[in-house]
CSV table of C-alpha atoms in Angstrom, one decimal:
chain,number,residue,atom,x,y,z
A,258,UNK,CA,309.6,-95.6,-16.7
A,259,UNK,CA,305.8,-96.3,-17.4
A,260,UNK,CA,306.1,-99.7,-15.9
A,261,UNK,CA,307.7,-98.3,-12.8
A,262,UNK,CA,304.8,-95.8,-12.5
A,263,UNK,CA,302.3,-98.6,-12.8
A,264,UNK,CA,304.0,-100.5,-10.0
A,265,UNK,CA,304.2,-97.3,-7.9
A,266,UNK,CA,300.4,-96.9,-8.2
A,267,UNK,CA,299.8,-100.5,-7.3
A,268,UNK,CA,302.1,-100.3,-4.2
A,269,UNK,CA,300.6,-96.9,-3.2
A,270,UNK,CA,297.0,-98.3,-3.4
A,271,UNK,CA,297.7,-101.3,-1.1
A,272,UNK,CA,299.9,-99.2,1.2
A,273,UNK,CA,297.1,-96.7,1.7
A,274,UNK,CA,294.7,-99.5,2.3
A,275,UNK,CA,297.1,-101.0,4.9
A,276,UNK,CA,297.3,-97.6,6.7
A,277,UNK,CA,293.5,-97.5,6.8
A,278,UNK,CA,293.3,-101.0,8.4
A,279,UNK,CA,293.7,-103.3,5.3
A,280,UNK,CA,289.9,-103.9,4.9
A,281,UNK,CA,290.0,-104.0,1.1
A,282,UNK,CA,292.9,-106.6,1.2
A,283,UNK,CA,290.9,-108.7,3.6
A,284,UNK,CA,287.8,-108.6,1.4
A,285,UNK,CA,290.0,-109.4,-1.6
A,286,UNK,CA,291.5,-112.5,0.0
A,287,UNK,CA,288.1,-113.8,1.0
A,288,UNK,CA,286.6,-113.2,-2.5
A,289,UNK,CA,289.7,-114.9,-4.1
A,290,UNK,CA,289.3,-118.0,-1.8
A,291,UNK,CA,285.6,-118.4,-2.3
A,292,UNK,CA,285.6,-117.9,-6.0
A,293,UNK,CA,288.6,-120.2,-6.6
A,294,UNK,CA,287.4,-122.9,-4.2
A,295,UNK,CA,283.6,-122.8,-4.5
A,296,UNK,CA,283.0,-126.4,-3.3
A,297,UNK,CA,285.3,-126.4,-0.3
A,298,UNK,CA,283.9,-126.6,3.2
A,299,UNK,CA,285.7,-123.4,4.1
A,300,UNK,CA,284.0,-121.5,1.2
A,301,UNK,CA,280.6,-122.8,2.1
A,302,UNK,CA,281.1,-121.9,5.8
A,303,UNK,CA,282.2,-118.4,4.8
A,304,UNK,CA,279.2,-117.7,2.7
A,305,UNK,CA,276.8,-119.3,5.1
A,306,UNK,CA,278.2,-117.2,8.0
A,307,UNK,CA,278.0,-114.0,5.9
A,308,UNK,CA,274.4,-114.7,5.0
A,309,UNK,CA,273.4,-115.6,8.6
A,310,UNK,CA,275.1,-112.5,10.1
A,311,UNK,CA,273.3,-110.2,7.5
A,312,UNK,CA,269.9,-111.7,8.1
A,313,UNK,CA,270.4,-111.5,11.9
A,314,UNK,CA,271.4,-107.8,11.5
A,315,UNK,CA,268.4,-107.1,9.4
A,316,UNK,CA,265.7,-108.5,11.7
A,317,UNK,CA,267.3,-106.7,14.7
A,318,UNK,CA,268.0,-103.2,13.2
A,319,UNK,CA,266.0,-102.7,10.0
A,320,UNK,CA,262.4,-101.7,10.5
A,321,UNK,CA,261.2,-103.2,7.3
A,322,UNK,CA,262.3,-106.7,8.5
A,323,UNK,CA,261.1,-106.4,12.2
A,324,UNK,CA,258.1,-108.6,11.3
A,325,UNK,CA,260.4,-111.5,10.3
A,326,UNK,CA,260.8,-114.0,13.1
A,327,UNK,CA,264.2,-113.8,14.8
A,328,UNK,CA,263.9,-117.5,15.7
A,329,UNK,CA,265.4,-119.9,13.3
A,330,UNK,CA,266.1,-117.1,10.7
A,331,UNK,CA,265.9,-118.5,7.2
A,332,UNK,CA,266.2,-116.7,3.8
A,333,UNK,CA,262.9,-118.0,2.5
A,334,UNK,CA,261.1,-116.2,5.4
A,335,UNK,CA,262.0,-112.8,3.9
A,336,UNK,CA,259.8,-111.2,1.3
A,337,UNK,CA,260.9,-110.5,-2.2
A,338,UNK,CA,261.4,-106.8,-2.8
A,339,UNK,CA,262.1,-104.6,-5.7
A,340,UNK,CA,263.0,-101.0,-6.6
A,341,UNK,CA,259.5,-99.8,-6.0
A,342,UNK,CA,259.3,-101.4,-2.6
A,343,UNK,CA,262.5,-99.5,-1.6
A,344,UNK,CA,261.3,-96.2,-3.1
A,345,UNK,CA,258.0,-96.4,-1.3
A,346,UNK,CA,259.5,-97.3,2.1
A,347,UNK,CA,263.0,-95.9,1.9
A,348,UNK,CA,263.4,-95.0,5.6
A,349,UNK,CA,262.2,-98.4,6.7
A,350,UNK,CA,265.0,-100.1,4.8
A,351,UNK,CA,267.7,-98.1,6.7
A,352,UNK,CA,269.5,-99.9,9.5
A,353,UNK,CA,269.1,-97.8,12.7
A,354,UNK,CA,272.7,-98.0,13.9
A,355,UNK,CA,273.9,-96.6,10.5
A,356,UNK,CA,271.5,-93.7,10.2
A,357,UNK,CA,273.9,-91.2,11.8
A,358,UNK,CA,277.0,-92.7,10.2
A,359,UNK,CA,278.5,-91.6,6.9
A,360,UNK,CA,276.8,-93.4,4.0
A,361,UNK,CA,277.6,-93.2,0.3
A,362,UNK,CA,274.5,-92.4,-1.8
A,363,UNK,CA,274.2,-94.3,-5.1
A,364,UNK,CA,271.7,-93.1,-7.7
A,365,UNK,CA,270.5,-94.9,-10.8
A,366,UNK,CA,267.7,-94.0,-13.3
A,367,UNK,CA,266.3,-97.6,-12.8
A,368,UNK,CA,264.3,-99.6,-15.3
A,369,UNK,CA,261.3,-97.2,-15.1
A,370,UNK,CA,263.2,-94.1,-15.8
A,371,UNK,CA,262.4,-92.9,-12.2
A,372,UNK,CA,265.6,-92.2,-10.2
A,373,UNK,CA,266.4,-95.0,-7.6
A,374,UNK,CA,268.5,-94.3,-4.5
A,375,UNK,CA,270.3,-96.6,-2.2
A,376,UNK,CA,272.9,-96.0,0.6
A,377,UNK,CA,276.2,-98.0,1.0
A,378,UNK,CA,278.2,-98.1,4.2
A,379,UNK,CA,282.0,-97.9,4.1
A,380,UNK,CA,282.5,-101.7,4.5
A,381,UNK,CA,280.2,-102.2,1.5
A,382,UNK,CA,282.2,-99.7,-0.6
A,383,UNK,CA,285.4,-101.6,0.4
A,384,UNK,CA,283.8,-104.9,-0.6
A,385,UNK,CA,282.8,-103.4,-4.0
A,386,UNK,CA,286.4,-102.2,-4.5
A,387,UNK,CA,287.7,-105.7,-3.8
A,388,UNK,CA,285.1,-107.3,-6.1
A,389,UNK,CA,286.1,-104.8,-8.9
A,390,UNK,CA,289.8,-105.6,-8.5
A,391,UNK,CA,289.3,-109.4,-8.4
A,392,UNK,CA,287.0,-109.6,-11.4
A,393,UNK,CA,289.1,-107.1,-13.4
A,394,UNK,CA,292.2,-109.3,-12.7
A,395,UNK,CA,290.1,-112.3,-13.9
A,396,UNK,CA,289.8,-110.5,-17.2
A,397,UNK,CA,293.6,-109.7,-17.4
A,398,UNK,CA,293.7,-106.3,-15.8
A,399,UNK,CA,296.4,-105.3,-13.4
A,400,UNK,CA,296.0,-102.6,-10.7
A,401,UNK,CA,298.0,-99.5,-11.8
A,402,UNK,CA,297.8,-100.0,-15.6
A,403,UNK,CA,296.1,-97.4,-17.8
A,404,UNK,CA,292.4,-97.8,-18.1
A,405,UNK,CA,290.3,-96.5,-21.0
A,406,UNK,CA,286.8,-96.1,-19.6
A,407,UNK,CA,283.9,-95.4,-21.9
A,408,UNK,CA,280.6,-94.9,-20.3
A,409,UNK,CA,277.9,-92.2,-19.8
A,410,UNK,CA,279.7,-89.8,-17.4
A,411,UNK,CA,277.0,-88.1,-15.3
A,412,UNK,CA,277.6,-86.0,-12.2
A,413,UNK,CA,277.6,-89.1,-9.9
A,414,UNK,CA,280.5,-90.8,-11.7
A,415,UNK,CA,282.3,-87.9,-13.3
A,416,UNK,CA,286.0,-87.8,-12.5
A,417,UNK,CA,288.2,-84.6,-12.5
A,418,UNK,CA,291.6,-84.5,-14.1
A,419,UNK,CA,293.4,-85.1,-10.8
A,420,UNK,CA,291.3,-88.2,-10.0
A,421,UNK,CA,291.8,-89.6,-13.5
A,422,UNK,CA,295.5,-89.1,-13.3
A,423,UNK,CA,295.9,-90.7,-9.9
A,424,UNK,CA,293.8,-93.7,-10.9
A,425,UNK,CA,295.4,-93.8,-14.4
A,426,UNK,CA,292.0,-93.5,-16.1
A,427,UNK,CA,291.3,-92.0,-19.6
A,428,UNK,CA,287.6,-91.2,-19.3
A,429,UNK,CA,285.4,-90.8,-22.4
A,430,UNK,CA,281.7,-90.3,-22.6
A,431,UNK,CA,279.6,-92.5,-25.0
A,432,UNK,CA,277.3,-89.6,-25.8
A,433,UNK,CA,280.3,-87.9,-27.5
A,434,UNK,CA,281.4,-90.9,-29.5
A,435,UNK,CA,281.5,-89.4,-33.0
A,436,UNK,CA,284.1,-90.1,-35.6
A,437,UNK,CA,286.3,-87.2,-34.5
A,438,UNK,CA,286.4,-88.3,-30.9
A,439,UNK,CA,286.9,-92.0,-31.8
A,440,UNK,CA,289.9,-91.0,-33.9
A,441,UNK,CA,291.3,-89.2,-30.9
A,442,UNK,CA,290.8,-92.2,-28.7
A,443,UNK,CA,292.5,-94.5,-31.3
A,444,UNK,CA,295.4,-92.1,-31.6
A,445,UNK,CA,295.8,-91.9,-27.8
A,446,UNK,CA,295.8,-95.7,-27.5
A,447,UNK,CA,298.3,-96.3,-30.3
A,448,UNK,CA,300.7,-93.6,-28.9
A,449,UNK,CA,300.4,-95.0,-25.4
A,450,UNK,CA,303.6,-97.0,-24.7
A,451,UNK,CA,302.2,-98.7,-21.6
A,452,UNK,CA,300.0,-101.7,-21.4
A,453,UNK,CA,296.3,-100.5,-21.4
A,454,UNK,CA,292.9,-102.0,-20.6
A,455,UNK,CA,289.4,-101.3,-21.9
A,456,UNK,CA,286.3,-101.0,-19.8
A,457,UNK,CA,283.4,-99.9,-22.0
A,458,UNK,CA,279.7,-100.2,-22.9
A,459,UNK,CA,279.3,-102.8,-25.6
A,460,UNK,CA,277.8,-100.2,-27.9
A,461,UNK,CA,280.9,-98.1,-27.5
A,462,UNK,CA,283.2,-100.9,-28.5
A,463,UNK,CA,280.9,-101.7,-31.4
A,464,UNK,CA,281.1,-98.0,-32.6
A,465,UNK,CA,284.9,-98.0,-32.3
A,466,UNK,CA,285.2,-101.2,-34.2
A,467,UNK,CA,282.9,-100.0,-37.0
A,468,UNK,CA,285.0,-96.9,-37.3
A,469,UNK,CA,288.1,-99.1,-37.5
A,470,UNK,CA,286.4,-101.2,-40.2
A,471,UNK,CA,286.0,-98.0,-42.3
A,472,UNK,CA,289.3,-96.3,-41.7
A,473,UNK,CA,291.9,-98.9,-40.6
A,474,UNK,CA,291.0,-102.5,-41.3
A,475,UNK,CA,294.2,-103.6,-39.5
A,476,UNK,CA,295.2,-104.4,-36.0
A,477,UNK,CA,296.1,-101.5,-33.9
A,478,UNK,CA,299.7,-100.9,-32.8
A,479,UNK,CA,299.0,-101.1,-29.1
A,480,UNK,CA,299.4,-103.3,-26.0
A,481,UNK,CA,296.0,-104.1,-24.6
A,482,UNK,CA,296.0,-106.5,-21.7
A,483,UNK,CA,292.3,-106.7,-21.0
A,484,UNK,CA,288.9,-105.7,-22.3
A,485,UNK,CA,285.6,-105.8,-20.4
A,486,UNK,CA,282.2,-104.9,-21.9
A,487,UNK,CA,279.5,-103.6,-19.5
A,488,UNK,CA,275.9,-102.4,-19.6
A,489,UNK,CA,274.8,-104.5,-22.6
A,490,UNK,CA,274.9,-108.0,-24.0
A,491,UNK,CA,278.0,-108.8,-25.9
A,492,UNK,CA,277.6,-110.5,-29.3
A,493,UNK,CA,280.1,-112.6,-31.1
A,494,UNK,CA,280.5,-110.0,-33.8
A,495,UNK,CA,281.9,-107.4,-31.4
A,496,UNK,CA,284.0,-110.0,-29.6
A,497,UNK,CA,285.6,-111.0,-32.9
A,498,UNK,CA,286.3,-107.4,-33.9
A,499,UNK,CA,287.8,-106.5,-30.6
A,500,UNK,CA,290.1,-109.5,-30.9
A,501,UNK,CA,291.0,-108.4,-34.4
A,502,UNK,CA,291.8,-104.8,-33.7
A,503,UNK,CA,293.0,-104.8,-30.1
A,504,UNK,CA,294.4,-108.4,-29.9
A,505,UNK,CA,292.6,-109.4,-26.7
A,506,UNK,CA,289.5,-111.3,-25.8
A,507,UNK,CA,286.7,-109.1,-24.4
A,508,UNK,CA,284.5,-110.5,-21.7
A,509,UNK,CA,281.0,-109.4,-20.6
A,510,UNK,CA,280.3,-108.2,-17.1
A,511,UNK,CA,276.8,-108.2,-15.5
A,512,UNK,CA,276.5,-105.6,-12.7
A,513,UNK,CA,274.2,-102.8,-11.4
A,514,UNK,CA,274.7,-99.6,-9.4
A,515,UNK,CA,272.7,-100.6,-6.3
A,516,UNK,CA,274.8,-103.8,-5.7
A,517,UNK,CA,277.9,-104.1,-7.7
A,518,UNK,CA,279.4,-106.9,-9.8
A,519,UNK,CA,277.0,-109.9,-10.0
A,520,UNK,CA,278.8,-112.0,-12.6
A,521,UNK,CA,281.4,-111.9,-15.4
A,522,UNK,CA,282.3,-114.1,-18.3
A,523,UNK,CA,285.4,-116.2,-18.1
A,524,UNK,CA,288.3,-115.9,-20.4
A,525,UNK,CA,288.8,-118.6,-23.0
A,526,UNK,CA,285.4,-120.2,-22.2
A,527,UNK,CA,283.7,-122.2,-24.9
A,528,UNK,CA,280.4,-121.8,-23.2
A,529,UNK,CA,280.3,-118.0,-22.7
A,530,UNK,CA,279.1,-118.7,-19.2
A,531,UNK,CA,279.0,-116.0,-16.4
A,532,UNK,CA,280.9,-116.8,-13.2
A,533,UNK,CA,278.6,-115.7,-10.4
A,534,UNK,CA,280.0,-113.6,-7.6
A,535,UNK,CA,278.9,-116.1,-4.9
A,536,UNK,CA,281.4,-114.5,-2.5
A,537,UNK,CA,279.4,-111.3,-2.2
A,538,UNK,CA,275.8,-112.3,-3.1
A,539,UNK,CA,273.3,-115.1,-2.6
A,540,UNK,CA,271.5,-115.6,-5.9
A,541,UNK,CA,268.1,-117.1,-6.5
A,542,UNK,CA,266.2,-117.7,-9.7
A,543,UNK,CA,262.5,-117.4,-9.1
A,544,UNK,CA,259.4,-117.9,-11.3
A,545,UNK,CA,258.3,-115.0,-13.4
A,546,UNK,CA,254.9,-114.8,-11.7
A,547,UNK,CA,255.4,-116.4,-8.3
A,548,UNK,CA,258.0,-116.2,-5.6
A,549,UNK,CA,259.1,-119.8,-5.9
A,550,UNK,CA,262.3,-121.3,-7.3
A,551,UNK,CA,262.4,-122.5,-10.9
A,552,UNK,CA,263.9,-125.8,-12.1
A,553,UNK,CA,267.7,-125.8,-12.8
A,554,UNK,CA,268.3,-124.4,-16.2
A,555,UNK,CA,264.9,-122.7,-16.5
A,556,UNK,CA,264.6,-119.0,-17.0
A,557,UNK,CA,263.3,-116.9,-14.1
A,558,UNK,CA,263.7,-113.6,-12.2
A,559,UNK,CA,267.2,-112.9,-10.9
A,560,UNK,CA,266.8,-112.3,-7.2
A,561,UNK,CA,269.8,-111.5,-5.1
A,562,UNK,CA,270.7,-110.9,-1.5
A,563,UNK,CA,273.6,-108.4,-1.0
A,564,UNK,CA,275.7,-109.9,1.8
A,565,UNK,CA,277.6,-106.8,2.7
A,566,UNK,CA,275.4,-103.7,2.6
A,567,UNK,CA,274.5,-103.3,6.3
A,568,UNK,CA,273.4,-99.7,6.0
A,569,UNK,CA,270.5,-100.6,3.7
A,570,UNK,CA,270.3,-104.4,3.4
A,571,UNK,CA,268.7,-105.6,0.1
A,572,UNK,CA,267.5,-109.1,0.9
A,573,UNK,CA,265.8,-111.1,-1.9
A,574,UNK,CA,266.0,-108.1,-4.2
A,575,UNK,CA,264.4,-108.6,-7.6
A,576,UNK,CA,266.9,-107.1,-10.0
A,577,UNK,CA,264.2,-106.9,-12.8
A,578,UNK,CA,266.4,-109.1,-15.0
A,579,UNK,CA,265.8,-112.6,-16.2
A,580,UNK,CA,268.3,-115.4,-16.4
A,581,UNK,CA,269.0,-119.1,-15.9
A,582,UNK,CA,271.6,-121.0,-13.9
A,583,UNK,CA,273.3,-124.3,-14.6
A,584,UNK,CA,276.1,-126.3,-13.0
A,585,UNK,CA,279.5,-125.5,-14.7
A,586,UNK,CA,282.0,-128.3,-14.2
A,587,UNK,CA,284.9,-126.1,-15.2
A,588,UNK,CA,284.1,-123.8,-12.2
A,589,UNK,CA,282.8,-126.4,-9.8
A,590,UNK,CA,279.8,-124.1,-9.1
A,591,UNK,CA,276.6,-122.8,-10.6
A,592,UNK,CA,276.9,-120.2,-13.3
A,593,UNK,CA,274.6,-118.0,-15.3
A,594,UNK,CA,273.9,-119.6,-18.7
A,595,UNK,CA,272.9,-116.1,-19.8
A,596,UNK,CA,271.1,-112.9,-18.7
A,597,UNK,CA,268.0,-112.0,-20.6
A,598,UNK,CA,265.4,-109.3,-20.3
A,599,UNK,CA,267.8,-106.3,-20.3
A,600,UNK,CA,267.6,-105.6,-24.0
A,601,UNK,CA,266.4,-102.3,-25.3
A,602,UNK,CA,265.2,-101.5,-28.7
A,603,UNK,CA,267.5,-99.3,-30.8
A,604,UNK,CA,266.9,-95.7,-32.0
A,605,UNK,CA,267.6,-94.5,-35.5
A,606,UNK,CA,267.9,-90.9,-36.5
A,607,UNK,CA,266.0,-89.5,-39.5
A,608,UNK,CA,268.8,-90.7,-41.8
A,609,UNK,CA,268.4,-94.3,-40.7
A,610,UNK,CA,271.7,-94.5,-38.7
A,611,UNK,CA,271.4,-96.2,-35.3
A,612,UNK,CA,272.3,-93.9,-32.3
A,613,UNK,CA,272.9,-94.5,-28.6
A,614,UNK,CA,269.7,-95.1,-26.6
A,615,UNK,CA,271.5,-93.7,-23.6
A,616,UNK,CA,270.5,-90.2,-24.8
A,617,UNK,CA,267.1,-90.9,-23.1
A,618,UNK,CA,268.7,-90.4,-19.7
A,619,UNK,CA,269.4,-86.8,-20.4
A,620,UNK,CA,265.7,-86.1,-19.8
A,621,UNK,CA,266.5,-86.6,-16.1
A,622,UNK,CA,267.9,-83.1,-16.0
A,623,UNK,CA,264.2,-82.0,-16.3
A,624,UNK,CA,263.2,-84.6,-13.6
A,625,UNK,CA,261.2,-82.0,-11.5
A,626,UNK,CA,257.8,-83.6,-11.7
A,627,UNK,CA,258.7,-86.4,-14.1
A,628,UNK,CA,258.0,-89.8,-12.4
A,629,UNK,CA,258.4,-92.1,-15.5
A,630,UNK,CA,259.3,-91.8,-19.1
A,631,UNK,CA,259.3,-93.8,-22.3
A,632,UNK,CA,260.6,-93.0,-25.8
A,633,UNK,CA,258.8,-94.4,-28.9
A,634,UNK,CA,260.0,-94.2,-32.5
A,635,UNK,CA,256.8,-94.6,-34.6
A,636,UNK,CA,258.5,-94.2,-38.1
A,637,UNK,CA,261.6,-92.8,-39.7
A,638,UNK,CA,260.9,-89.3,-38.5
A,639,UNK,CA,258.2,-89.5,-35.9
A,640,UNK,CA,259.1,-89.8,-32.2
A,641,UNK,CA,256.9,-89.7,-29.1
A,642,UNK,CA,258.2,-89.0,-25.6
A,643,UNK,CA,255.7,-90.3,-23.0
A,644,UNK,CA,255.9,-88.7,-19.6
A,645,UNK,CA,254.1,-89.7,-16.4
A,646,UNK,CA,254.4,-86.4,-14.4
A,647,UNK,CA,252.9,-84.9,-11.3
A,648,UNK,CA,252.1,-81.9,-13.5
A,649,UNK,CA,252.9,-80.8,-17.0
A,650,UNK,CA,256.3,-79.2,-17.6
A,651,UNK,CA,256.5,-75.6,-18.4
A,652,UNK,CA,256.4,-74.5,-22.1
A,653,UNK,CA,260.1,-73.5,-21.6
A,654,UNK,CA,261.1,-76.9,-20.4
A,655,UNK,CA,259.1,-78.7,-23.1
A,656,UNK,CA,260.8,-76.5,-25.8
A,657,UNK,CA,264.2,-77.3,-24.3
A,658,UNK,CA,263.5,-81.1,-24.5
A,659,UNK,CA,262.4,-80.8,-28.1
A,660,UNK,CA,265.4,-78.8,-29.1
A,661,UNK,CA,267.8,-81.2,-27.3
A,662,UNK,CA,266.4,-84.4,-28.9
A,663,UNK,CA,266.2,-82.7,-32.3
A,664,UNK,CA,270.0,-82.6,-32.1
A,665,UNK,CA,270.1,-86.4,-31.7
A,666,UNK,CA,267.2,-87.4,-34.0
A,667,UNK,CA,267.7,-84.8,-36.7
A,668,UNK,CA,266.4,-81.3,-37.5
A,669,UNK,CA,263.6,-82.8,-39.6
A,670,UNK,CA,262.4,-85.1,-36.7
A,671,UNK,CA,258.8,-84.7,-35.6
A,672,UNK,CA,258.9,-85.1,-31.8
A,673,UNK,CA,255.8,-85.1,-29.6
A,674,UNK,CA,255.6,-85.0,-25.9
A,675,UNK,CA,252.6,-87.0,-24.5
A,676,UNK,CA,251.5,-87.1,-20.9
A,677,UNK,CA,250.2,-90.4,-19.7
A,678,UNK,CA,248.7,-91.8,-16.4
A,679,UNK,CA,251.1,-94.8,-16.4
A,680,UNK,CA,253.6,-96.7,-18.4
A,681,UNK,CA,252.8,-100.5,-18.2
A,682,UNK,CA,255.1,-103.0,-16.7
A,683,UNK,CA,256.6,-105.9,-18.7
A,684,UNK,CA,256.3,-109.4,-17.3
A,685,UNK,CA,259.8,-109.1,-15.7
A,686,UNK,CA,258.5,-106.2,-13.7
A,687,UNK,CA,260.4,-103.6,-15.8
A,688,UNK,CA,259.0,-100.8,-18.0
A,689,UNK,CA,260.5,-100.6,-21.4
A,690,UNK,CA,262.3,-97.3,-21.8
A,691,UNK,CA,262.6,-97.5,-25.6
A,692,UNK,CA,260.2,-98.9,-28.3
A,693,UNK,CA,261.1,-98.7,-31.9
A,694,UNK,CA,258.2,-99.5,-34.3
A,695,UNK,CA,260.2,-98.5,-37.4
A,696,UNK,CA,263.4,-100.6,-37.3
A,697,UNK,CA,261.9,-103.4,-39.4
A,698,UNK,CA,261.5,-101.0,-42.3
A,699,UNK,CA,264.9,-99.4,-42.0
A,700,UNK,CA,268.3,-100.5,-43.4
A,701,UNK,CA,271.1,-100.0,-40.8
A,702,UNK,CA,273.8,-97.6,-42.0
A,703,UNK,CA,277.5,-98.5,-41.8
A,704,UNK,CA,277.7,-96.3,-38.7
A,705,UNK,CA,275.0,-98.1,-36.8
A,706,UNK,CA,275.2,-98.5,-33.0
A,707,UNK,CA,273.4,-100.8,-30.6
A,708,UNK,CA,272.4,-100.0,-27.1
A,709,UNK,CA,270.7,-101.8,-24.2
A,710,UNK,CA,269.6,-100.8,-20.7
A,711,UNK,CA,272.4,-99.5,-18.6
A,712,UNK,CA,273.6,-101.1,-15.5
A,713,UNK,CA,276.5,-99.4,-13.9
A,714,UNK,CA,279.5,-100.2,-11.9
A,715,UNK,CA,281.9,-97.6,-10.5
A,716,UNK,CA,285.4,-98.5,-11.4
């Protein structure tokens, strides 16, 4: 019966897409061809045409790019931009024909802690859906099967019970991942008679595996068909434990909210390489200090051109991440050897146990005048919250912040709010959201958790 329901969901999805014109299916077929035949003349022509059409659209309809010559348009003629460029000149990045059309707003806290906003048109949303389906299938996921989705569920991504049931999603928030809730998740998975898949922050998988180390130390009685780790680097220790307890290989995905899936690890790969989504993005690796390409295999800034967002084209967009590219014979195309520069320091509470660094994003509910923020742990019990704000928060809001973070760090935590003029940039162009000056003096508990900077993808 469950298998039949899974097939019904799959058929219903593609039938609905067909009734709407079959746009997701067309995108999926194009992605499938380009990714599976990267060196073919057809694939090269497809990506070349998609890039040319986007650039031509930008110089004709997007005010920010009006100064770029419309004659012999070439990618290198476009300036490198970043989040701050878009924030400061938001309206100039909007394509004029799309201003009065329906656009989907995407919000992310960004690397500075300051909210970042971008608009997606419907075709871009359909492309992201097709990307998600393609790369999920690469990892072993089949449309219609049960998905256990562990992430920070804020208002933008929160799903109600009806949405979750229709999409067959079991949603769990990482900021509620204590032993009691982990036990419930494990029980739900073991009692689920269908084939299930996991999509989760690496730190969430790590926490679950540590719980299983303490309470199970045996493979779970479940049918897991795929596991994808998002938001953080995936180390071998977590990979091994997921394989032990869930019986499946977990792969790491590199993505962000403003664009989508940029790359993903391959199954059964000895190299751990990341297959780049060349079908939907043009990727450049530029010098850390200059807007010039680095040598093959050398680390540099990851700069992408989104080929499908016509509402707000992001051309030569500096993601703020650092990585390197090499030619992968197994794929017949260039792959990421790794993505660096996204790692965050870890928090510990006053008892020395590591806790999720995603708790810092709860400060955004007080965003009012807050422009940037940074959390610093000075020692085992001393924490500093640096704020760059247009004006000081009210005593009531300051007290609310202190009370909320005392719940995370411990009742005996000493927390100080410090107002600053600016939070310095790192060489990568990012501001570090978390600094822990005490970890070298602390011994991790058996319930320790790791966390890195969040990059999101809507399932």
